[in-house]
Short mmCIF file of C-alpha atoms in Angstrom, two decimals:
data_model
loop_
_atom_site.label_atom_id
_atom_site.label_comp_id
_atom_site.label_asym_id
_atom_site.label_seq_id
_atom_site.Cartn_x
_atom_site.Cartn_y
_atom_site.Cartn_z
CA MET A 146 -9.77 22.49 -1.57
CA LYS A 147 -8.46 20.44 -4.48
CA PHE A 148 -7.86 17.40 -2.24
CA ALA A 149 -11.35 17.58 -0.76
CA ALA A 150 -12.88 17.75 -4.23
CA LEU A 151 -10.94 14.69 -5.38
CA ALA A 152 -12.03 12.73 -2.33
CA THR A 153 -15.66 13.52 -3.06
CA PHE A 154 -15.23 12.30 -6.64
CA ALA A 155 -13.73 9.00 -5.53
CA LEU A 156 -16.41 8.21 -2.99
CA ALA A 157 -19.49 9.39 -4.87
CA ALA A 158 -20.66 5.93 -5.92
CA ALA A 159 -19.15 3.98 -3.04
CA PRO A 160 -21.16 0.97 -1.89
CA ALA A 161 -21.39 -0.11 1.73
CA LEU A 162 -18.76 -2.65 2.72
CA ALA A 163 -19.45 -5.79 4.68
CA THR A 164 -16.92 -5.12 7.45
CA ARG A 165 -16.53 -6.61 10.88
CA GLY A 166 -13.84 -5.33 13.23
CA TYR A 167 -15.27 -4.28 16.59
CA THR A 168 -17.89 -1.76 17.72
CA HIS A 169 -17.80 -1.10 21.44
CA ARG A 170 -21.01 -1.24 23.48
CA PRO A 171 -19.97 -0.44 27.05
CA ASN A 172 -23.46 -0.91 28.51
CA ARG A 173 -23.23 -4.60 27.65
CA LEU A 174 -20.04 -5.15 29.58
CA ALA A 175 -19.21 -5.12 33.25
CA LYS A 176 -15.52 -4.59 32.53
CA ARG A 177 -13.96 -1.54 34.16
CA PHE A 178 -10.45 -0.18 33.84
CA THR A 179 -8.57 1.87 36.44
CA SER A 180 -5.80 4.22 35.34
CA THR A 181 -2.91 5.50 37.44
CA ASN A 182 -1.78 7.78 34.61
CA PRO A 183 -3.19 11.34 34.83
CA SER A 184 -3.20 11.66 31.03
CA VAL A 185 -5.33 8.52 30.61
CA THR A 186 -8.83 8.68 32.06
CA THR A 187 -11.27 5.79 32.24
CA ASP A 188 -15.03 5.51 32.35
CA GLY A 189 -15.85 1.86 32.70
CA SER A 190 -14.39 0.23 29.60
CA VAL A 191 -13.85 3.57 27.79
CA CYS A 192 -10.33 5.02 27.91
CA THR A 193 -9.44 8.56 26.81
CA VAL A 194 -5.96 9.97 26.29
CA THR A 195 -5.40 13.70 26.90
CA PRO A 196 -2.44 15.20 24.99
CA LEU A 197 0.39 16.73 27.01
CA GLY A 198 0.73 19.67 24.63
CA GLY A 199 3.73 21.90 24.06
CA GLY A 200 5.43 19.37 21.79
CA ALA A 201 5.90 16.87 24.63
CA ASP A 202 6.00 13.19 23.68
CA ASP A 203 2.57 11.57 23.98
CA GLY A 204 3.93 8.19 22.88
CA PRO A 205 4.36 6.70 26.38
CA ASN A 206 0.80 7.72 27.35
CA LEU A 207 -0.61 6.21 24.17
CA LEU A 208 1.25 2.97 24.91
CA TYR A 209 -0.10 3.02 28.47
CA ALA A 210 -3.67 3.35 27.19
CA PHE A 211 -3.24 0.61 24.60
CA GLU A 212 -1.85 -1.73 27.27
CA LEU A 213 -4.48 -0.91 29.89
CA CYS A 214 -7.41 -1.03 27.48
CA SER A 215 -6.16 -3.84 25.27
CA SER A 216 -9.37 -5.88 25.13
CA TYR A 217 -13.11 -5.25 24.95
CA ALA A 218 -12.63 -1.50 25.14
CA LEU A 219 -13.06 1.81 23.41
CA ILE A 220 -9.98 4.04 23.18
CA ASN A 221 -10.75 7.71 22.51
CA LEU A 222 -8.06 9.89 20.95
CA PRO A 223 -9.74 13.28 20.50
CA GLY A 224 -6.68 15.55 20.58
CA TYR A 225 -3.40 16.31 18.80
CA TYR A 226 -0.70 13.86 19.87
CA THR A 227 3.01 14.40 19.31
CA VAL A 228 4.87 11.09 19.10
CA ARG A 229 8.60 10.48 19.35
CA THR A 230 8.34 6.93 20.74
CA VAL A 231 7.98 3.75 18.68
CA LEU A 232 4.47 2.30 18.99
CA ASN A 233 4.05 -1.48 19.26
CA THR A 234 0.51 -2.48 20.24
CA SER A 235 -1.54 -5.68 20.49
CA LEU A 236 -5.33 -5.49 20.86
CA THR A 237 -8.33 -7.82 20.98
CA ALA A 238 -11.89 -6.56 20.48
CA VAL A 239 -11.05 -2.87 20.66
CA GLU A 240 -12.51 0.18 18.93
CA ILE A 241 -10.17 3.15 18.47
CA ARG A 242 -11.63 6.55 17.67
CA LEU A 243 -9.02 9.00 16.44
CA GLY A 244 -10.82 12.32 16.17
CA GLY A 245 -7.66 14.40 16.31
CA ALA A 246 -4.18 13.66 14.92
CA ILE A 247 -1.10 11.62 15.64
CA SER A 248 2.01 13.48 14.50
CA TYR A 249 5.37 11.73 14.36
CA VAL A 250 8.20 14.19 15.00
CA PRO A 251 10.52 14.52 11.97
CA ASP A 252 13.62 13.30 13.80
CA ILE A 253 15.57 11.12 11.38
CA SER A 254 18.34 10.49 13.91
CA TYR A 255 15.82 8.82 16.25
CA TRP A 256 13.41 7.07 13.89
CA SER A 257 15.89 5.65 11.40
CA PRO A 258 17.56 3.33 13.93
CA ALA A 259 14.60 2.97 16.32
CA SER A 260 11.72 2.13 13.98
CA ILE A 261 10.64 -1.53 13.98
CA TYR A 262 12.42 -3.62 11.34
CA LEU A 263 10.15 -5.78 9.15
CA THR A 264 12.74 -7.49 6.90
CA TYR A 265 10.99 -7.32 3.52
CA GLN A 266 12.74 -4.67 1.38
CA ASN A 267 14.19 -3.37 4.65
CA ALA A 268 10.86 -1.81 5.58
CA THR A 269 10.50 -0.36 9.07
CA THR A 270 7.53 1.17 10.86
CA TYR A 271 6.63 3.82 13.42
CA TRP A 272 3.66 1.77 14.59
CA PHE A 273 3.29 -2.01 14.52
CA PHE A 274 -0.46 -2.46 14.94
CA GLN A 275 -1.37 -6.03 15.90
CA GLY A 276 -4.93 -7.03 16.60
CA ASN A 277 -7.81 -9.48 16.45
CA GLY A 278 -11.22 -7.92 15.95
CA VAL A 279 -10.21 -4.23 15.92
CA THR A 280 -11.71 -1.12 14.33
CA PHE A 281 -9.58 2.03 13.95
CA HIS A 282 -11.55 5.02 12.70
CA GLY A 283 -12.86 8.44 13.71
CA GLY A 284 -12.07 10.95 10.96
CA GLY A 285 -8.62 11.84 12.31
CA THR A 286 -5.15 12.03 10.76
CA ILE A 287 -1.80 10.28 11.04
CA ASP A 288 0.88 12.75 9.93
CA ALA A 289 4.40 11.39 9.42
CA ASN A 290 5.92 14.79 8.56
CA GLY A 291 7.82 13.33 5.65
CA GLN A 292 9.25 16.51 4.12
CA ALA A 293 12.44 16.23 6.17
CA TRP A 294 12.90 12.69 4.91
CA TRP A 295 12.24 13.59 1.26
CA ASP A 296 14.69 16.50 1.41
CA TYR A 297 17.41 14.36 2.98
CA TYR A 298 16.84 11.49 0.56
CA ALA A 299 17.09 13.81 -2.47
CA LEU A 300 20.57 14.86 -1.33
CA ASN A 301 21.60 11.42 -0.05
CA PRO A 302 19.85 8.78 -2.16
CA ASN A 303 20.17 5.65 -0.07
CA ALA A 304 17.71 2.94 -1.02
CA GLY A 305 17.50 -0.79 -1.41
CA VAL A 306 16.80 -2.72 -4.62
CA ALA A 307 13.54 -1.90 -6.44
CA GLY A 308 12.74 1.09 -4.27
CA GLY A 309 13.14 -0.62 -0.93
CA SER A 310 14.45 1.10 2.16
CA SER A 311 17.96 0.60 3.52
CA ARG A 312 19.41 -0.43 6.87
CA THR A 313 21.45 2.79 7.15
CA PHE A 314 18.65 5.20 6.21
CA ALA A 315 15.40 3.62 7.28
CA ARG A 316 12.24 5.45 6.21
CA PRO A 317 9.39 4.26 8.45
CA VAL A 318 5.85 3.32 7.45
CA PRO A 319 3.24 5.33 9.45
CA LEU A 320 0.98 2.33 10.14
CA THR A 321 1.71 -1.39 9.75
CA VAL A 322 -1.09 -3.86 10.39
CA GLY A 323 0.86 -6.99 11.25
CA ASN A 324 0.14 -10.53 12.47
CA SER A 325 -3.52 -9.57 12.63
CA THR A 326 -6.96 -10.83 11.71
CA ASP A 327 -10.32 -9.09 11.34
CA VAL A 328 -9.12 -5.48 11.36
CA VAL A 329 -11.01 -2.51 9.92
CA ILE A 330 -9.26 0.79 9.24
CA GLU A 331 -11.62 3.48 7.99
CA ASP A 332 -12.39 7.19 7.83
CA LEU A 333 -8.79 8.29 8.41
CA SER A 334 -6.22 10.44 6.62
CA ILE A 335 -2.59 9.27 6.41
CA ILE A 336 -0.28 11.97 5.11
CA ASN A 337 3.34 12.95 4.48
CA SER A 338 4.89 9.50 4.68
CA PRO A 339 8.67 9.04 4.38
CA PHE A 340 8.02 5.67 2.69
CA TRP A 341 4.94 3.49 2.10
CA HIS A 342 1.83 4.79 3.88
CA ASN A 343 0.35 1.42 4.87
CA PHE A 344 1.92 -2.01 5.15
CA VAL A 345 -0.22 -5.12 5.62
CA TYR A 346 2.14 -7.73 7.00
CA GLN A 347 1.29 -11.40 7.56
CA SER A 348 -2.39 -10.69 8.20
CA THR A 349 -5.84 -11.95 7.21
CA ASP A 350 -9.21 -10.23 6.81
CA VAL A 351 -8.11 -6.60 6.79
CA THR A 352 -10.35 -3.88 5.37
CA TYR A 353 -9.47 -0.26 4.56
CA ASN A 354 -12.36 2.02 3.71
CA ASN A 355 -12.57 5.75 3.05
CA ILE A 356 -8.88 6.47 3.54
CA LYS A 357 -7.36 9.73 2.30
CA ILE A 358 -3.67 9.56 1.46
CA HIS A 359 -1.70 12.67 0.57
CA SER A 360 2.08 12.94 0.21
CA VAL A 361 3.22 15.71 -2.11
CA SER A 362 6.56 17.42 -1.57
CA ALA A 363 6.82 21.20 -1.26
CA ASN A 364 10.28 20.88 -2.82
CA ALA A 365 10.16 20.04 -6.54
CA SER A 366 13.70 18.63 -6.41
CA ALA A 367 12.83 16.30 -3.52
CA PRO A 368 9.76 14.23 -4.46
CA ALA A 369 7.91 11.98 -2.01
CA ALA A 370 9.92 8.92 -3.00
CA ASN A 371 8.50 5.41 -2.59
CA SER A 372 5.29 6.78 -1.09
CA ASP A 373 3.08 3.78 -1.97
CA GLY A 374 -0.46 3.98 -0.65
CA TRP A 375 -0.54 0.32 0.39
CA ASP A 376 1.94 -2.52 0.24
CA ILE A 377 0.55 -5.95 1.06
CA TYR A 378 2.84 -8.85 1.96
CA ARG A 379 2.15 -12.44 3.02
CA SER A 380 -1.50 -11.63 3.60
CA ALA A 381 -4.92 -12.82 2.46
CA TYR A 382 -8.41 -11.38 2.15
CA VAL A 383 -7.45 -7.72 2.14
CA THR A 384 -9.82 -5.04 0.83
CA VAL A 385 -8.94 -1.45 -0.06
CA ALA A 386 -11.99 0.57 -1.05
CA ASN A 387 -13.53 4.00 -1.50
CA SER A 388 -10.28 5.90 -1.05
CA THR A 389 -8.28 8.78 -2.50
CA ILE A 390 -4.51 8.52 -2.99
CA ILE A 391 -2.32 11.44 -4.07
CA ASN A 392 1.32 10.40 -3.98
CA ASP A 393 4.45 9.71 -6.02
CA ASP A 394 4.56 5.91 -6.24
CA ASP A 395 2.24 2.88 -6.39
CA CYS A 396 -1.37 3.47 -5.43
CA VAL A 397 -1.59 -0.14 -4.20
CA SER A 398 1.14 -2.77 -4.50
CA PHE A 399 0.65 -6.50 -4.02
CA LYS A 400 3.94 -7.83 -2.71
CA PRO A 401 4.89 -11.53 -2.41
CA ASN A 402 2.27 -13.99 -1.20
CA SER A 403 -0.77 -11.75 -1.42
CA THR A 404 -3.94 -13.71 -2.18
CA PHE A 405 -7.65 -12.91 -2.36
CA MET A 406 -7.23 -9.16 -2.73
CA THR A 407 -10.02 -6.71 -3.57
CA VAL A 408 -9.41 -3.10 -4.62
CA GLU A 409 -12.34 -0.97 -5.69
CA ASN A 410 -13.50 2.60 -6.05
CA LEU A 411 -10.15 4.39 -5.88
CA TYR A 412 -9.01 7.77 -7.18
CA CYS A 413 -5.24 7.82 -7.73
CA ASN A 414 -3.21 10.86 -8.79
CA GLY A 415 0.53 11.09 -9.46
CA SER A 416 0.81 7.35 -9.01
CA HIS A 417 2.93 4.53 -10.37
CA GLY A 418 -0.23 2.46 -10.75
CA ILE A 419 -2.06 -0.45 -9.20
CA SER A 420 0.84 -2.88 -9.20
CA VAL A 421 1.17 -6.61 -8.84
CA GLY A 422 4.75 -6.87 -7.61
CA SER A 423 7.51 -6.46 -7.77
CA LEU A 424 7.97 -10.22 -7.54
CA GLY A 425 10.78 -12.70 -8.08
CA GLN A 426 13.38 -10.37 -6.63
CA TYR A 427 15.19 -12.87 -4.40
CA TYR A 428 16.89 -15.94 -5.87
CA GLY A 429 15.43 -19.22 -4.62
CA GLU A 430 12.38 -17.67 -2.93
CA THR A 431 8.83 -18.43 -4.02
CA ASP A 432 6.46 -15.50 -4.52
CA ILE A 433 2.75 -15.92 -5.17
CA VAL A 434 0.09 -13.34 -6.00
CA ALA A 435 -3.28 -14.88 -6.85
CA ASN A 436 -6.97 -14.11 -6.93
CA VAL A 437 -6.81 -10.33 -7.23
CA TYR A 438 -9.80 -8.24 -8.28
CA VAL A 439 -9.34 -4.54 -9.09
CA ARG A 440 -12.44 -2.59 -10.11
CA ASN A 441 -13.55 0.98 -10.71
CA VAL A 442 -10.23 2.80 -10.51
CA SER A 443 -9.59 6.33 -11.77
CA MET A 444 -5.85 6.64 -12.49
CA ASN A 445 -4.66 10.17 -13.25
CA ASN A 446 -1.37 11.84 -14.20
CA ALA A 447 0.44 8.62 -13.47
CA GLN A 448 3.46 6.65 -14.63
CA ASN A 449 1.50 3.40 -14.89
CA GLY A 450 -2.09 2.20 -14.80
CA ALA A 451 -2.74 -1.54 -14.47
CA ARG A 452 0.73 -2.97 -13.91
CA ILE A 453 2.33 -6.37 -13.27
CA LYS A 454 6.07 -6.35 -12.59
CA VAL A 455 8.24 -9.45 -12.27
CA PHE A 456 12.02 -9.66 -12.20
CA GLY A 457 13.88 -11.69 -14.79
CA GLY A 458 15.74 -14.87 -13.93
CA SER A 459 19.29 -15.17 -12.63
CA ASN A 460 22.07 -17.72 -12.21
CA ASP A 461 23.45 -15.90 -9.16
CA THR A 462 22.40 -17.81 -6.05
CA GLN A 463 22.90 -14.63 -3.98
CA SER A 464 20.83 -12.44 -6.30
CA VAL A 465 18.53 -9.77 -4.86
CA SER A 466 17.55 -8.56 -8.33
CA GLY A 467 15.93 -11.61 -9.94
CA GLY A 468 15.84 -15.38 -9.94
CA GLY A 469 12.87 -16.00 -7.67
CA SER A 470 10.12 -18.48 -8.59
CA GLY A 471 6.36 -18.69 -8.07
CA TYR A 472 3.41 -17.35 -10.02
CA VAL A 473 0.92 -14.58 -10.72
CA GLN A 474 -2.49 -16.09 -11.38
CA ASN A 475 -6.11 -14.98 -11.69
CA VAL A 476 -5.79 -11.19 -11.71
CA THR A 477 -8.57 -8.97 -13.07
CA PHE A 478 -8.50 -5.24 -13.80
CA GLU A 479 -12.04 -4.09 -14.59
CA ASP A 480 -13.59 -0.66 -15.30
CA PHE A 481 -10.18 0.96 -15.08
CA VAL A 482 -10.01 4.56 -16.39
CA VAL A 483 -6.67 6.19 -17.22
CA ASN A 484 -6.12 9.91 -17.73
CA ASN A 485 -2.69 11.15 -18.85
CA VAL A 486 -0.95 7.90 -17.94
CA ASP A 487 2.44 6.93 -19.41
CA ASN A 488 1.84 3.15 -19.47
CA PRO A 489 -1.91 2.47 -19.22
CA ILE A 490 -1.39 -1.31 -19.30
CA LEU A 491 2.04 -2.71 -18.49
CA LEU A 492 2.99 -6.33 -17.89
CA THR A 493 6.69 -7.11 -17.69
CA GLN A 494 8.82 -10.10 -16.72
CA CYS A 495 11.99 -8.02 -16.94
CA TYR A 496 11.34 -5.50 -14.20
CA ASP A 497 14.53 -3.79 -13.05
CA THR A 498 16.47 -6.40 -15.07
CA SER A 499 18.73 -5.80 -18.06
CA THR A 500 17.65 -7.05 -21.49
CA ALA A 501 20.79 -9.19 -21.68
CA GLN A 502 20.01 -10.88 -18.36
CA CYS A 503 16.40 -11.51 -19.38
CA GLU A 504 17.44 -13.04 -22.69
CA ALA A 505 19.96 -15.32 -20.97
CA PHE A 506 17.77 -16.09 -17.97
CA PRO A 507 14.03 -15.69 -18.61
CA ALA A 508 11.79 -15.21 -15.60
CA THR A 509 11.13 -18.33 -13.54
CA LEU A 510 8.01 -16.78 -12.00
CA THR A 511 5.06 -17.48 -14.30
CA ILE A 512 2.13 -15.22 -15.22
CA SER A 513 -1.27 -16.61 -16.24
CA ASP A 514 -4.99 -15.86 -16.20
CA VAL A 515 -4.77 -12.07 -16.31
CA HIS A 516 -7.88 -10.26 -17.54
CA TYR A 517 -8.27 -6.63 -18.60
CA ILE A 518 -11.94 -5.63 -18.86
CA ASN A 519 -12.98 -2.14 -19.94
CA VAL A 520 -9.66 -0.36 -19.57
CA THR A 521 -10.30 3.04 -21.15
CA GLY A 522 -8.93 6.57 -21.33
CA THR A 523 -5.85 8.40 -22.59
CA ALA A 524 -2.10 7.87 -22.52
CA SER A 525 0.26 10.75 -21.77
CA GLY A 526 2.55 10.26 -24.76
CA ALA A 527 5.61 9.91 -22.53
CA VAL A 528 6.31 6.47 -24.03
CA ALA A 529 7.46 6.66 -27.63
CA ASN A 530 5.54 5.66 -30.76
CA GLY A 531 2.05 5.92 -29.29
CA THR A 532 2.45 2.87 -27.06
CA VAL A 533 -0.60 2.37 -24.82
CA VAL A 534 -0.22 -1.33 -23.95
CA ALA A 535 2.93 -3.37 -23.33
CA LEU A 536 2.61 -7.08 -22.52
CA GLU A 537 6.22 -8.26 -22.50
CA CYS A 538 7.07 -11.67 -21.10
CA SER A 539 10.55 -13.18 -21.05
CA ALA A 540 8.96 -16.63 -20.61
CA GLU A 541 5.57 -17.43 -22.12
CA CYS A 542 2.55 -15.89 -20.35
CA THR A 543 -0.73 -17.78 -20.76
CA ASN A 544 -4.43 -16.90 -20.82
CA ILE A 545 -3.95 -13.13 -20.99
CA THR A 546 -7.24 -11.59 -22.17
CA ALA A 547 -8.56 -8.11 -22.93
CA THR A 548 -12.08 -6.92 -23.73
CA GLY A 549 -13.52 -3.42 -23.99
CA THR A 550 -10.10 -1.78 -24.38
CA HIS A 551 -10.34 1.84 -25.58
CA ILE A 552 -7.14 3.76 -24.87
CA ALA A 553 -6.21 6.77 -26.98
CA ALA A 554 -2.60 7.70 -27.67
CA ALA A 555 -1.60 11.30 -27.00
CA GLY A 556 -2.09 13.88 -29.73
CA ASN A 557 -2.77 12.42 -33.13
CA ALA A 558 -0.59 9.35 -32.69
CA THR A 559 -1.84 5.90 -33.61
CA ALA A 560 -2.16 3.66 -30.57
CA GLN A 561 0.40 0.86 -30.46
CA TYR A 562 0.08 -2.44 -28.58
CA LEU A 563 3.36 -4.24 -27.90
CA CYS A 564 3.52 -7.96 -27.11
CA ALA A 565 6.23 -10.52 -26.46
CA ASN A 566 5.70 -14.19 -25.62
CA ILE A 567 1.94 -13.96 -25.13
CA ALA A 568 0.55 -17.46 -25.69
CA SER A 569 -2.76 -16.57 -27.35
CA GLU A 570 -3.06 -13.09 -28.79
CA ALA A 571 -6.49 -14.03 -30.17
CA ALA A 572 -7.87 -13.45 -26.66
CA LEU A 573 -6.90 -9.77 -26.86
CA ASP A 574 -9.20 -7.21 -28.45
CA PHE A 575 -6.31 -5.31 -30.09
CA ASN A 576 -3.69 -6.21 -32.65
CA CYS A 577 -0.26 -6.81 -31.18
CA THR A 578 3.01 -5.61 -32.60
CA GLU A 579 5.59 -8.27 -31.80
CA VAL A 580 8.71 -6.98 -30.04
CA ALA A 581 11.85 -8.55 -28.69
CA ILE A 582 12.02 -8.79 -24.95
#
């Protein structure tokens, strides 16, 4: 009941999105498919998959349907599908209606080596979803049954740098939209993920609308680690809107080379924030995040609110913990409400980097043109001395502005605003306390 109530709150004022994707109109097409698989029935260009039931693997039948009906088709998935087979699909002009659920079996021994490897931060995926002009919707659920993964990880912490996965204990992403253009994902729930819930990988024009994400562990000693709502990598023109995210890591994270991003009308709970980054992790690589607009976010009971995280520099040519170059430019957080958040506004160029390293090797990835407009609410008090804003650059950050900032420290503390190497503090609507990096 609590989750349903939160979803209603997040979507109450949601505007209609200008989406494309694909809506199937079978009466306009002469195309007809013929199936030789008894679990896949066809009616002209409409294909329906019937679950096997009894815990049997529906993965091969799903793959058969996606191959048979891979263009100018409607694929109906009305039932409950058990999947223990990696899904790798490529579609053109297809509408998918998931009215039931896809449930990945919690078999670490199978999925950890078998899931599709995506290189960045050792991410892997259950389903690599490639398409051009595709809509995936229907009110159904993708359940990754992550509790087994969270429990194992709590006893055997095996991760990459900065919360990445590892090659020996891969934690798959339930749905990766990769090498795609003009894809709409809407009206779905994605729950219980072992790792990030959604990964947008090398894609353009991807829209997520009315998505419900929920990953909360039943075991207090085994949290849902690294359960980001979205991670976006080497992609452009991505929109995430009108959605509810209850998890234990970033609500949305813009990874390297994400440009023209829009995030609006989100309710986040238990989050690590809306995060630009982490960036600059790999020595000699260029990371860019530019033209990002975040609006109307409710961030609750979270570690961070509006966050930008960049690694410090490095003189180690093999470094995987700093030394990358590039820039963060033209990022706006507007109408951003925080409630019980540790770091309501956090900008750092020393993410996951020691102070000594940052002092010796300031970040070589620059930050400029970042605008905070109407960030309001309350801090949790978890950060000492009433700190509500920290803008801490190891190299100078330029054109950082803030207007309409009203963030209360916890209890009766006086709000503190910490700054380091901010080029023009006059563009901020609060008085900075200078700190060493």
